[in-house]
Structure formats: structure tokens, C-alpha cells
XYZ file of C-alpha atoms in Angstrom:
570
model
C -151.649 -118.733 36.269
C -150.532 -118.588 40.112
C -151.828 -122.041 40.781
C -153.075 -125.399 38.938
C -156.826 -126.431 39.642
C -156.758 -130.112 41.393
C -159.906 -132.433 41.395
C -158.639 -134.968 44.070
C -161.059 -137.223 44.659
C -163.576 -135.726 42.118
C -162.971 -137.398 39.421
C -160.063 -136.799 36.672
C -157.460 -134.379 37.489
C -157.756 -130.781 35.439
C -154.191 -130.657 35.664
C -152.568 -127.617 33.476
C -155.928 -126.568 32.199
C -154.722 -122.560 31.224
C -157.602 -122.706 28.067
C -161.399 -122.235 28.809
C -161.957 -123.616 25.744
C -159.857 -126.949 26.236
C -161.849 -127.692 29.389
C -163.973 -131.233 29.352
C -167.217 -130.514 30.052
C -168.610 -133.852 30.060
C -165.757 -134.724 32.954
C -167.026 -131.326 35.003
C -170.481 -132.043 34.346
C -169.896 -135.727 35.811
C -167.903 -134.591 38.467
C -170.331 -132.204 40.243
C -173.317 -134.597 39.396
C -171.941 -137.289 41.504
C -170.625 -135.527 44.203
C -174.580 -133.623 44.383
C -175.833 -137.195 44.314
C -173.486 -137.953 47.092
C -174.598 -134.989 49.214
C -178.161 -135.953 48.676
C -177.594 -139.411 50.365
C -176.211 -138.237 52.888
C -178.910 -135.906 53.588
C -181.657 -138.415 53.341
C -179.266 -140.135 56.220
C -179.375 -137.383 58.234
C -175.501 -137.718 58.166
C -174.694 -133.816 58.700
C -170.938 -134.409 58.534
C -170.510 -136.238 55.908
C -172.814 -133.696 54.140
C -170.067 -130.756 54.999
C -167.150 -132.875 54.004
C -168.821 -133.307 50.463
C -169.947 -130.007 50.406
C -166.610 -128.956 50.870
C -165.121 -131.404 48.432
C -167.495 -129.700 45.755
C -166.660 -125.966 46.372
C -163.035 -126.747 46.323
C -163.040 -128.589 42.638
C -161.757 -127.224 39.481
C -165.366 -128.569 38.132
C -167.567 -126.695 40.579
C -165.833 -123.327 39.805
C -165.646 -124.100 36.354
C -169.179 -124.947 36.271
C -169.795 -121.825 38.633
C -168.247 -119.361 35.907
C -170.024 -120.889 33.297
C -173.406 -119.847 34.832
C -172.650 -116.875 35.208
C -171.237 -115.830 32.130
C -174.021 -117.624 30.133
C -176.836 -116.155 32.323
C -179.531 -112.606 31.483
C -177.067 -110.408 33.620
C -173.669 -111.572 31.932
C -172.952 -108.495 30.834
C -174.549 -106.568 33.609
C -171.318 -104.954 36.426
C -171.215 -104.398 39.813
C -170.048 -102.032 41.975
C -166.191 -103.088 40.567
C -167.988 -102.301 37.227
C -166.095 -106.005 35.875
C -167.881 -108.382 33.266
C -165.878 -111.511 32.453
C -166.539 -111.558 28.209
C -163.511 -113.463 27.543
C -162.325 -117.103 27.368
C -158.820 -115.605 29.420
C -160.989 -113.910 31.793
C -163.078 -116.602 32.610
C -160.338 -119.091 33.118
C -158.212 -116.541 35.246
C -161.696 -116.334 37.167
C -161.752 -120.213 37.690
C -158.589 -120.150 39.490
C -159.775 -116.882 41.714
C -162.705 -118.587 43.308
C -160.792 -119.459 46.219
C -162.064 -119.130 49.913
C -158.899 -118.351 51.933
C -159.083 -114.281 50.982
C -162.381 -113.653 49.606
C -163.945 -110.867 50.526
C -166.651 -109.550 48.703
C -167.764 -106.248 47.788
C -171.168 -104.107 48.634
C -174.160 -105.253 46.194
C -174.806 -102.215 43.199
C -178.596 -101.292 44.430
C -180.950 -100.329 42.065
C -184.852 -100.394 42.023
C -187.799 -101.817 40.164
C -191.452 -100.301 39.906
C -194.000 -103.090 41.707
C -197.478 -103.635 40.613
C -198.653 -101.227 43.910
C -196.645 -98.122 42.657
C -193.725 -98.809 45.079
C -190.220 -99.867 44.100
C -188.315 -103.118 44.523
C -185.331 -102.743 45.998
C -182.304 -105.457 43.886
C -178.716 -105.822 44.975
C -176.406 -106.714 41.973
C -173.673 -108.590 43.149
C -169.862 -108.200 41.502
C -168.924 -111.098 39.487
C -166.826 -112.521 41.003
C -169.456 -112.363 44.043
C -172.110 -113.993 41.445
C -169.466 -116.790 40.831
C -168.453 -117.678 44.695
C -172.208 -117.823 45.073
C -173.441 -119.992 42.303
C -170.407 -122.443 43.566
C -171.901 -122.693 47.010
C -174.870 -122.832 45.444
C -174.437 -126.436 43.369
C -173.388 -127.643 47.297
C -176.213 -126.163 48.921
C -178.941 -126.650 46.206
C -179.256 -130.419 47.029
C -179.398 -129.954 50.768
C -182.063 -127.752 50.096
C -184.479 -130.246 47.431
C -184.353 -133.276 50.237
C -185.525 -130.937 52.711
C -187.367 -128.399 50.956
C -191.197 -128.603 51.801
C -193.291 -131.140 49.399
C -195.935 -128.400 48.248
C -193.277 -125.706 47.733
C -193.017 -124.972 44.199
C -190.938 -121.432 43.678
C -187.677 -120.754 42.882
C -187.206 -125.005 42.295
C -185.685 -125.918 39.626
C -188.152 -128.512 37.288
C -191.092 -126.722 38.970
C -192.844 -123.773 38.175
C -196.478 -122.248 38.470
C -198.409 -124.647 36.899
C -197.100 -126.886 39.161
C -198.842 -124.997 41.893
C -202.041 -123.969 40.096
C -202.583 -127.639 39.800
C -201.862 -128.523 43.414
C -204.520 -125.616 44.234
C -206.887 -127.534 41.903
C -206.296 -131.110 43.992
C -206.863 -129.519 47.421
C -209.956 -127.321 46.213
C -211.727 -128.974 43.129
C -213.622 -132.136 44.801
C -217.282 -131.734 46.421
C -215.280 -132.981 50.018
C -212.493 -130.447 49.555
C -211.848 -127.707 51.958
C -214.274 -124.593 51.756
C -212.179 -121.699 53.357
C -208.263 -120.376 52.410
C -206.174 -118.232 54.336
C -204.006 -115.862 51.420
C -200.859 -115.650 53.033
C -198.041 -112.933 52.028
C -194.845 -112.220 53.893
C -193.725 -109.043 54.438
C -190.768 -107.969 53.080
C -189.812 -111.359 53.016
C -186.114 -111.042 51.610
C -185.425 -108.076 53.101
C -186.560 -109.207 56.648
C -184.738 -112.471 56.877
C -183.012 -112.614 60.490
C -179.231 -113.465 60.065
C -179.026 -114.979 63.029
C -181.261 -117.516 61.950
C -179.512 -117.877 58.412
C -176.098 -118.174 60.187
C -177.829 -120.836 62.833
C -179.748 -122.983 60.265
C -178.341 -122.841 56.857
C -175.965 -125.665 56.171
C -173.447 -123.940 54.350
C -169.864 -122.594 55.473
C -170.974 -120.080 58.186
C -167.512 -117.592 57.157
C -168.940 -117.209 53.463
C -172.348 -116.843 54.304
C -171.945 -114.171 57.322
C -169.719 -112.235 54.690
C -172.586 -112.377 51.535
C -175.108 -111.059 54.550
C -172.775 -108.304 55.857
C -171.258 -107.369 52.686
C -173.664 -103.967 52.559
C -174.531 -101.980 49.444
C -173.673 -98.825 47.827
C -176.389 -96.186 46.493
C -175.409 -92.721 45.256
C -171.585 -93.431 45.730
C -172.449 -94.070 49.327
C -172.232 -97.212 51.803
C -174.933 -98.470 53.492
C -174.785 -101.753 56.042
C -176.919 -104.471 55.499
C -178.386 -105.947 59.378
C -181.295 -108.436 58.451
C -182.812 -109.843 55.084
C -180.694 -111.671 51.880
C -180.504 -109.135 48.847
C -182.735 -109.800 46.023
C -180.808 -110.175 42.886
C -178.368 -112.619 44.258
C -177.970 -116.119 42.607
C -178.115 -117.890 45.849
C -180.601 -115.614 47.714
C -183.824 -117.552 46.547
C -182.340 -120.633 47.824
C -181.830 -119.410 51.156
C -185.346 -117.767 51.715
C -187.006 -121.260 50.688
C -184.831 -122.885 53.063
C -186.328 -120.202 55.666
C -189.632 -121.178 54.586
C -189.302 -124.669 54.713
C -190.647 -126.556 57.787
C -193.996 -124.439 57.371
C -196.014 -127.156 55.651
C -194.623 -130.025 58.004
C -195.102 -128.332 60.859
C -199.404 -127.838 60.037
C -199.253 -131.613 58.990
C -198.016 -132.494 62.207
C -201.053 -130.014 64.157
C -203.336 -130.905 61.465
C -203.276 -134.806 60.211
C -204.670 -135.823 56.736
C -207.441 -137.808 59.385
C -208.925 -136.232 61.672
C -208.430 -133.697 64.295
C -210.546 -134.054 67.339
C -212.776 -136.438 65.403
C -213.238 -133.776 62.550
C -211.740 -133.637 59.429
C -209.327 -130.488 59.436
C -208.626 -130.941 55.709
C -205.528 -128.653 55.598
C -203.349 -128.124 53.196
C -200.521 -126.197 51.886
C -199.556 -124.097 48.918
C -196.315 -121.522 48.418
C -194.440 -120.304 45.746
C -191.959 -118.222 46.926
C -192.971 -116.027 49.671
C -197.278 -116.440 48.463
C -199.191 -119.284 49.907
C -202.126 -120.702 50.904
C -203.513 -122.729 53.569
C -206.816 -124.452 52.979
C -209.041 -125.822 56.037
C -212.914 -126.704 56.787
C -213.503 -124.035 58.801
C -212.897 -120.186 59.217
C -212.637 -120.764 62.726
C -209.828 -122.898 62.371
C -207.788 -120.762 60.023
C -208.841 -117.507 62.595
C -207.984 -119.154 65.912
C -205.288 -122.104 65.142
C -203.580 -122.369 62.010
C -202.719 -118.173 61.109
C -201.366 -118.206 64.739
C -199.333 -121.333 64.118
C -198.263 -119.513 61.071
C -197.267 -116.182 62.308
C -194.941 -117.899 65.424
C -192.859 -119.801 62.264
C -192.661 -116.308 61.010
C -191.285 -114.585 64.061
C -188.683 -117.170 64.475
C -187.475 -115.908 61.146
C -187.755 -112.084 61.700
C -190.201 -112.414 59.334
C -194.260 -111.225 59.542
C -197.678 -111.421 57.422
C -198.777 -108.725 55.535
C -201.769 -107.059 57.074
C -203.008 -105.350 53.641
C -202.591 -109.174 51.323
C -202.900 -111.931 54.284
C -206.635 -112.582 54.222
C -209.216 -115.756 54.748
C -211.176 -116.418 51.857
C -214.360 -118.740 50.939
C -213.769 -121.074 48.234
C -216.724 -119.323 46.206
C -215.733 -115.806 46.487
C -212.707 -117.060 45.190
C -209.182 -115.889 45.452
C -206.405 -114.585 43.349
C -202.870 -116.529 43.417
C -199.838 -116.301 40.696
C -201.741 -114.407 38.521
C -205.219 -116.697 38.472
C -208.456 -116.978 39.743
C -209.622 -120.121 41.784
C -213.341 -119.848 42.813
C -216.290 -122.381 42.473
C -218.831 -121.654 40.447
C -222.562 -123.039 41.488
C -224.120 -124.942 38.627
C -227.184 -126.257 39.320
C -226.720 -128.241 42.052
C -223.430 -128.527 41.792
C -220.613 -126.498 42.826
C -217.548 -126.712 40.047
C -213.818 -125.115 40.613
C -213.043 -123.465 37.855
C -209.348 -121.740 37.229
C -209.759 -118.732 34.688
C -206.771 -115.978 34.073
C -207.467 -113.557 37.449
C -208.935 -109.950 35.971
C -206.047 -108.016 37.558
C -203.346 -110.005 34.823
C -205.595 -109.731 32.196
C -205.519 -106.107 32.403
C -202.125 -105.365 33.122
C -201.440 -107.816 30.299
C -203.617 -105.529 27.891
C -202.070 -102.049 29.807
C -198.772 -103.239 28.546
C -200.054 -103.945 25.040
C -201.330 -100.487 24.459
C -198.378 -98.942 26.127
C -195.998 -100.430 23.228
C -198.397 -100.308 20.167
C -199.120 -96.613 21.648
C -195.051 -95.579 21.783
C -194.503 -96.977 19.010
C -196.695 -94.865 16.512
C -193.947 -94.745 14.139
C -192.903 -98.156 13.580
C -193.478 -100.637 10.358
C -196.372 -103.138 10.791
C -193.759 -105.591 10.758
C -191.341 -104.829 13.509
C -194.460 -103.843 15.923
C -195.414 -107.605 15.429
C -192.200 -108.539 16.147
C -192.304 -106.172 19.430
C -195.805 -107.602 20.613
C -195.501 -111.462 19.442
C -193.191 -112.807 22.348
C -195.240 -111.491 24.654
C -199.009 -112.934 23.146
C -197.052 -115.847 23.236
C -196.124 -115.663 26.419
C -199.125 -114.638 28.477
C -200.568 -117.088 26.564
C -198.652 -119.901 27.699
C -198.570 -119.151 30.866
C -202.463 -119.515 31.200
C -202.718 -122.047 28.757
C -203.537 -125.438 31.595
C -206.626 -123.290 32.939
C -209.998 -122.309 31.704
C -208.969 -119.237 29.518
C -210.486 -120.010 25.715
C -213.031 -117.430 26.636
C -210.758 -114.837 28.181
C -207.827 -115.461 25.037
C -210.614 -114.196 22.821
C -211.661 -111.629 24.722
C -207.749 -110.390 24.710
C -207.675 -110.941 21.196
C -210.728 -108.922 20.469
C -208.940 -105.514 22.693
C -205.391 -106.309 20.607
C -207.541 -106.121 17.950
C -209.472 -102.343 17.916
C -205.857 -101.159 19.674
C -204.509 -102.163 16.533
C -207.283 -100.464 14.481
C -206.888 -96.790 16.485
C -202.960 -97.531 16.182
C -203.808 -97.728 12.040
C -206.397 -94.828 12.263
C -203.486 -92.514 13.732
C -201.135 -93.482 10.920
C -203.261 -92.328 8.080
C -206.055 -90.479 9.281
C -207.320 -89.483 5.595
C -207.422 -93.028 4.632
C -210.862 -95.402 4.464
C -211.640 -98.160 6.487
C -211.022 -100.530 2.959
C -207.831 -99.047 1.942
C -206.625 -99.789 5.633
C -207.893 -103.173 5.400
C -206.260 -104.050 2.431
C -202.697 -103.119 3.741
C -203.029 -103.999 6.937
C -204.710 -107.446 6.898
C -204.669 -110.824 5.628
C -206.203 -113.823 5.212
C -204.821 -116.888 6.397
C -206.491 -120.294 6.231
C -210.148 -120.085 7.262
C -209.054 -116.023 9.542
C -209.745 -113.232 7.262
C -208.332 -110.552 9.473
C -204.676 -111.275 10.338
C -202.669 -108.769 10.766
C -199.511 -108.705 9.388
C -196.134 -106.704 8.220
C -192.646 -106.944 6.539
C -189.108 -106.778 7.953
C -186.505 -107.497 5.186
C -188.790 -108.827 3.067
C -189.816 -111.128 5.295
C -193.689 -111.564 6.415
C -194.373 -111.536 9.872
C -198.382 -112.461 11.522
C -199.358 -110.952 14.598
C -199.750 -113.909 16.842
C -203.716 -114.933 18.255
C -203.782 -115.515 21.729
C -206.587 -117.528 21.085
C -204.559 -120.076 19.270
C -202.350 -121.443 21.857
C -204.496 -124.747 22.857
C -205.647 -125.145 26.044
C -204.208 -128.036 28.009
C -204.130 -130.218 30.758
C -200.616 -129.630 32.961
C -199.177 -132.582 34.473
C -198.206 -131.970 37.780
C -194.544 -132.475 39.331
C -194.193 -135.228 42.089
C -194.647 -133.654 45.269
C -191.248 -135.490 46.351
C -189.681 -135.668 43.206
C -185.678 -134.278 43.304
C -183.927 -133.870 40.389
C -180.706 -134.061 42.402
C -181.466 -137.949 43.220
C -180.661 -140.084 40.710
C -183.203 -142.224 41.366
C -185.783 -139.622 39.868
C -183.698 -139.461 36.896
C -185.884 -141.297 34.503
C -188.785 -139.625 35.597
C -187.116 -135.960 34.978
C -186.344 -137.288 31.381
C -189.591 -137.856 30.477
C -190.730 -134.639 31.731
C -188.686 -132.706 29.893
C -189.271 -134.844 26.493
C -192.757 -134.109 27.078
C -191.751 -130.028 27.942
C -188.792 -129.596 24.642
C -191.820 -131.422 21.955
C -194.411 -128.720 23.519
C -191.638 -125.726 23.183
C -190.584 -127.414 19.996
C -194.081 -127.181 18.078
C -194.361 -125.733 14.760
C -190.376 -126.333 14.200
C -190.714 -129.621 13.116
C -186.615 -129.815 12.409
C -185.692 -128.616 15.292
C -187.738 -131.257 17.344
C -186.527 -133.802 14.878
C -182.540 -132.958 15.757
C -183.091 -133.203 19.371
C -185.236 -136.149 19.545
C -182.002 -137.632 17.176
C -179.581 -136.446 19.790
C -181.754 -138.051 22.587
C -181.761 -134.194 24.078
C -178.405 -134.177 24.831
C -175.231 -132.280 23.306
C -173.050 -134.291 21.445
C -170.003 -132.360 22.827
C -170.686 -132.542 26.606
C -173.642 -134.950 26.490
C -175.626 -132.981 28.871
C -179.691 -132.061 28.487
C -179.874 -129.469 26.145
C -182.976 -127.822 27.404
C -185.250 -124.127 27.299
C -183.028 -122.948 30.013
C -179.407 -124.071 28.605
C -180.251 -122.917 24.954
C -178.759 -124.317 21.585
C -177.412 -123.765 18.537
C -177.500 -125.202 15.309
C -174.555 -126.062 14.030
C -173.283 -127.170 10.397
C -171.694 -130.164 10.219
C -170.194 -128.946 6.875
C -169.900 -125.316 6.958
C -172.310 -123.608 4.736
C -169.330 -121.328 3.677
C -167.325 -124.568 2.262
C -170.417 -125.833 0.490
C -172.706 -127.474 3.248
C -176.351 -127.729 2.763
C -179.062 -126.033 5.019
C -180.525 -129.398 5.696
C -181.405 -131.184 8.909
C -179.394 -133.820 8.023
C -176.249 -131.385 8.087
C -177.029 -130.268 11.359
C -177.095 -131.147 15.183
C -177.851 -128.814 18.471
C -175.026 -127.958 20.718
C -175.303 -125.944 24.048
C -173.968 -121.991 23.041
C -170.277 -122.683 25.009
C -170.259 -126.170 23.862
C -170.524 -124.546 19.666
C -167.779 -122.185 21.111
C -165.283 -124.685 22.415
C -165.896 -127.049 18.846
C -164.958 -123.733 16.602
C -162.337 -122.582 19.193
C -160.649 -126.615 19.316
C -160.603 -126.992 15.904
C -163.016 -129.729 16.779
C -165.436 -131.813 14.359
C -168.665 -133.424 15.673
C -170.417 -136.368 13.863
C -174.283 -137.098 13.858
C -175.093 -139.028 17.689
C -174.433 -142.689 17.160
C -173.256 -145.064 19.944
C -169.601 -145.009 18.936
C -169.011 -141.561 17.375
C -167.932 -138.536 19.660
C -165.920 -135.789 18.899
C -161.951 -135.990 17.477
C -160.046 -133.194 15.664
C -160.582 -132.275 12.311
């Protein structure tokens, strides 16, 4: 190693640390967490220097790299190059990458560019970063990240982390659903909105080291062995790049609160409010006029001071019982009598890509067993599914169901054409508990059920605090039992694995951070089954995937969670 990685003031030194393996993750984890709390403070107090010094503190740190390198090499696109065509799939490449994370003479090279089909026909353009790129961002990022949660707008719910599309679905359903509510929306969508981005405003605005920032945006990208130069926008496909187009978009919301009170404006109730995920939003008022004459101007001068501009084909003004489409849903109010009701349902355009990509695999896949097409099609029933689940989609899961369902039977009809109706029926199908028509297969000798859409249960979603930052310690205990409520949900129907991680209080007993959907786990043997151990719950616990690595790589033996066991050598 040319140098040794120093901590200072961060917490215990990391002195002589040549193993990636022998690193403390509970000390890193500490480490960064109260120097982001720090940061946060100080950006609540408006105190802008303090906020670079700590800032700076954190992306000099042996933890923050560590941490950084970790991400990246735990992430989807670990094993995906860049232009350098370098993956770090070693523990002595990813501890030699620690110590290269250093400002002084990094320069980093063009983004890989490839592309992505859209819904429209047209192609997204991505820019994969090197590693070593991906790494230097995701350690500014842990600096910048809680900057950007104190400031970020309250009804912005994209790219967040602890917030997600239900989150804005529901806000959509407060500003809509009562008999008072506002009757028109304006359906914003930003042009190009990465790719447009003005530099000078990033460079001007962002609170980040200027230097590292001017070289991400400069750093160009290479296409068919040539160079291109990059003038405006932040590359999709960059760890930090979603960060720094919400900060961009920030300020939108406060600025209409401040034109438009919650009270009144000129005696008249205004009733606007604000919805984005991402670069989609919507802006809610009383009037058409309002949204035509006031508030879309208002919104396209924040745009222009970004280099950014509406859509002219997708930015439209709506009434609230013509409905609209937004993430994928349908919000309209329905008239009932004398009522008028809001009503959330799956939006026709997802249902039938959702069904276009189910025949496309059972169609391509002619050939395949029964049981590894379920295991092909289940992850996605699943996960439609759940995405919908916290609207008004019984109806609509059936429906699905029902076109799965006579795909299926033309898929079987293909496979043996001189067979009978009953003779397909008997191989193909099931019954299970009160369903006589469950179709099922075999992989190994194991049986496998295609999963019913119709039996994920529809439910309520609870909605994340509008001002709630899971940087601030303060909101600590309310992020807990958020995500106790979100790991017993994911958890369902594996009864033992909820059990071990409600024992472990959620965390890993190695590093004894939140072992969550995003971190994975593993189950580990406390006894290995090879020297004898049972496959019982009460011979296992959950570790993170690097923290099961580090125990097998130590030597290392961990006990069941109890308040004075941790981890010693074997």
C-alpha cells in the first residue's frame, strides 16, 4: 500500500488496515453516520461553512471510501465495466481501491454510453461510469445526500431514499380525494430533464467541491470507439446524478407556496399543491385559469433558470374527472349519485404493457418445462402486483389473472396440439385449497405454482412524513418503525425468516446495522451444516452478504443477539 488511511477526527483511527475483510464495519458505519448527522445540523443552521468543512472531513475518511467501495461492489452493476473495462471482484482490489479514492489527481474517464428502448419507441441514452468513477461519486455522495434531504422539497418523493411511489400516489389522494379539493391538474414533464441540466447552474448551486463536480460534468463519453464532449445535462446512469437533478428541482414547490398560500389568494382559495417524482409532477389548483395564466408560467421561468423546459407533447391541464395518468395509475373521480368519489385504479396503459410483457416471455419460451416458465413469470406477478397493491385494483388483478390465464392455455395448446382439453388439464393444473385451476410445474423435483395476481391483498399505504429525513437522528425512531412495518410485509409467508430478524431487532449481529430489502441477507449456520448443524431457526441468524464474507474470511464466530454477546474468534 503507498499510504495508510487516517480517520482524524472521525472516530477510531483505521491505522494499517491492508485486509478488506479485517475492516470494522460497525466503526465505519458509526463514523459516517455522525459526521451526516453533523452536516445535517449545520444545514438546518444555515451554517454553509461549517457544512463544507464536514463535508470535507467525510470525503477524506478511511470510512467514507470504505463505505463508498462497498456500494459499489455490492450494487446491480458490480460486475458491469466501463470504458477502462475494470470490475473490482476481489477483497485486494477493493482495499487497493479504498486507498485510490483520493482527490489530489483524480481525473476521471468518459462515461461507456449505451441505450435503452423507452415506452414511445425512442431510446434512452445511459452513461456507465468507470469504477473507480462510481466510487469517487458514491463518496461525495454520503456528503452531499444530507444537504440535499434538509433542503429537498417536502412533496418530492423520487430518487429519496425511504420514499417511493406509494408515497406519492397517496399524497395525490390527500390533495384530490375530499369534496373541497382542487378540481383541475396541470401534468407536468420536463424535457430531457438529465440531459438538459445547465452546468453553470450545477457548478453555481450545488454544494459540493466545485473541482470534482466540473470534472464528472465535463468528463464526456465514448460511443463507437469515439469521444464525444459533454456541454449541459448530468449522465443518467451515474450514482450521484439523481441527486443532483432533485437538487435542480428543488425550490419548485416553495416557490408556488410562497405565490399561492394554503389561505387564500385575493380572497379565493387557490388550493395549490404539489406533486413530483423525479422529473413528473403535478400541480393541482381551483381553476384552469389559474394553472393557464399564473402557475405553468411560474413554472416554466424555474425551468429556464435551469436550462431546462416542459414537454409540449406530456405537459397538459387536466379536470379531476377526466382523470389523469401519473407513475403508472389512474386518479379520476368517479360521480356516484350525488357524490363525486376519487378513486385510484392501475392506469390502462401499465396494465397492458404489463400483459405485452407476459405474452412476450410465455410466447419465447415455447420450449420450456411448466416449471421453469413459472419460475420466469412469478417475480414479475409478484411484482406488478405489489406495486398496485395500496389502490383500487381487486377488479383489475382479476382481470390480469383471467388474460395470464387463456395465454397460458394457447401456450399449452401449441405444445401438444393432438392432445384434449382433459388430458391438458390433468397435467397442467392443480387444485389447491378451495382454486381448482392452478397452474403448476417441476424443477428438480421441486413443485412450483404460478403465482395469482389476485392474491396479493389490497392495502392501505401509510404515507412518509412530508419532512421526515432519515439523515436526522431525530427521525430515527420513526424510520424504525417504518421499516418493521415494510421487512414483516416483505417477510410474509416466511414465517422463519421474519422470526430471525424480529430476534436480531433488524440489525446484523456483525456490524449492527439495518439489515433491510435493499442491503440483503444471508442466512448463516451457526454450526455449519457440514460439521453436523441442524437446518433449524434456532441455528441460524441473518447477516448482511459482506458482513457473512468477513465472519468466514476472519475465522470469526457469531452467537444468537443478546445484550452482551458479539462476535470473538473461534
Amino acid at each position: 500500500m503507498t499510504e495508510e488511511p487516517q480517520e482524524g477526527s472521525t472516530g477510531a483511527p483505521f491505522h494499517g488496515v491492508t485486509d478488506w475483510h479485517a475492516i470494522d464495519w460497525k466503526a465505519v458505519n458509526h463514523n459516517v453516520r455522525r459526521l451526516q448527522a453533523r452536516i445535517v445540523k449545520a444545514t438546518q443552521e444555515k451554517k454553509w461553512g461549517k457544512v463544507k468543512a464536514l463535508q470535507r472531513l467525510l470525503t477524506r475518511s478511511f470510512s467514507g471510501k470504505a463505505l463508498a467501495v462497498r456500494r459499489v461492489t455490492e450494487n446491480q452493476g458490480k460486475n458491469t465495466p466501463g470504458v477502462d473495462k475494470v470490475i473490482w471482484n476481489t477483497p485486494h482490489k477493493k482495499i487497493n481501491a479504498v486507498y485510490s479514492l483520493r482527490q489530489k489527481d483524480y481525473h476521471p474517464q468518459p462515461l461507456r454510453r449505451i441505450y435503452i428502448p423507452k415506452k414511445n419507441g425512442k431510446k434512452r441514452p445511459l452513461g456507465i461510469p468507470a469504477m473507480k468513477c462510481r466510487a469517487m461519486q458514491a463518496l461525495y455522495l454520503l456528503a452531499l445526500d444530507p444537504v440535499a434531504e434538509t433542503t429537498a422539497d417536502p412533496n418530492s418523493y423520487g430518487f429519496r431514499p425511504q420514499r417511493s411511489t406509494a408515497d406519492a400516489i397517496e399524497q395525490c389522494f390527500t390533495a384530490l380525494g375530499n369534496k373541497s379539493t382542487a378540481q383541475w391538474i396541470l401534468e407536468g414533464d420536463i424535457k430531457g430533464c438529465f440531459d438538459g441540466i445547465s452546468h453553470e447552474w450545477l457548478l453555481n448551486h450545488i454544494p459540493m467541491e466545485k473541482a470534482v463536480l466540473k470534472k464528472w460534468l465535463k468528463s464526456g463519453y465514448m460511443e463507437k470507439n469515439a469521444l464525444y464532449p459533454t456541454e449541459e445535462g448530468t449522465p443518467q446512469g451515474g450514482i450521484i446524478s439523481p441527486v443532483l437533478a432533485n437538487m435542480t428541482l428543488d425550490g419548485l414547490e416553495r416557490r408556488l407556496r410562497e405565490r399561492f398560500p394554503k389561505t387564500t389568494v385575493k380572497g379565493i382559495a387557490a388550493k395549490v399543491n404539489f406533486v413530483r417524482y423525479a422529473d413528473d409532477f403535478i400541480v393541482t389548483a381551483a381553476s384552469k385559469e389559474l394553472l393557464e395564466q399564473e402557475i405553468k408560467p411560474l413554472v416554466e421561468a424555474f425551468m429556464n433558470e435551469r436550462g431546462l423546459e416542459l414537454s409540449s407533447e406530456k405537459t397538459c391541464i387536466t379536470h379531476i374527472e377526466d382523470g389523469f395518468d401519473f407513475l403508472g395509475q389512474n386518479v379520476r373521480k368517479y360521480k356516484t349519485g350525488k357524490r363525486h368519489t376519487l378513486l385510484i385504479k392501475p392506469a390502462k396503459k401499465n396494465v397492458h404493457a404489463h400483459l405485452e410483457k407476459m405474452r412476450d416471455i410465455i410466447k419465447k419460451n415455447q420450449t420450456l418445462s411448466a416449471g421453469r416458465l413459472i419460475l420466469m413469470l412469478n417475480p414479475i406477478i409478484r411484482g406488478w402486483a405489489q406495486y398496485h397493491q395500496h389502490v383500487v385494483s381487486a377488479d383489475v388483478f382479476h382481470d390480469v389473472d383471467d388474460a395470464i390465464y387463456r395465454r397460458l392455455r394457447q401456450w399449452m395448446k401449441r405444445r401438444h396440439p393432438k392432445k384434449s382439453n382433459q388430458w391438458i388439464t390433468k397435467k397442467y393444473f392443480k387444485t389447491v385449497g378451495e382454486n381448482n385451476w392452478v397452474f403448476y410445474g417441476e424443477v428438480n423435483g421441486q413443485v412450483y405454482h404460478l403465482a395469482e395476481t389476485a392474491s396479493v391483498p389490497i392495502k392501505r399505504h401509510a404515507k412518509v412524513k412530508a419532512q421526515a429525513n432519515p439523515y436526522d437522528p431525530g427521525w430515527e425512531t420513526y424510520y424504525e418503525k417504518r421499516l418493521d412495518v415494510h421487512i414483516a410485509d416483505t417477510l410474509k409467508g416466511k414465517r422463519w425468516l421474519l422470526h430471525l430478524w424480529k430476534e436480531q431487532n433488524g440489525r446484523c449481529p456483525m456490524c449492527q446495522q439495518k439489515i433491510t430489502k435493499i442491503t440483503g441477507w444471508h442466512s448463516h449456520h451457526l454450526e455449519w451444516r457440514s460439521k453436523g448443524g441442524p437446518d433449524t431457526a434456532e441455528n441460524r441468524v441473518l447477516l448482511h452478504p459482506n458482513c457473512h464474507q468477513q465472519l468466514h474470511n476472519q475465522g470469526l464466530h457469531v452467537e444468537k443477539p443478546r445484550p452482551s454477546k458479539g462476535v470473538r474468534k473461534a
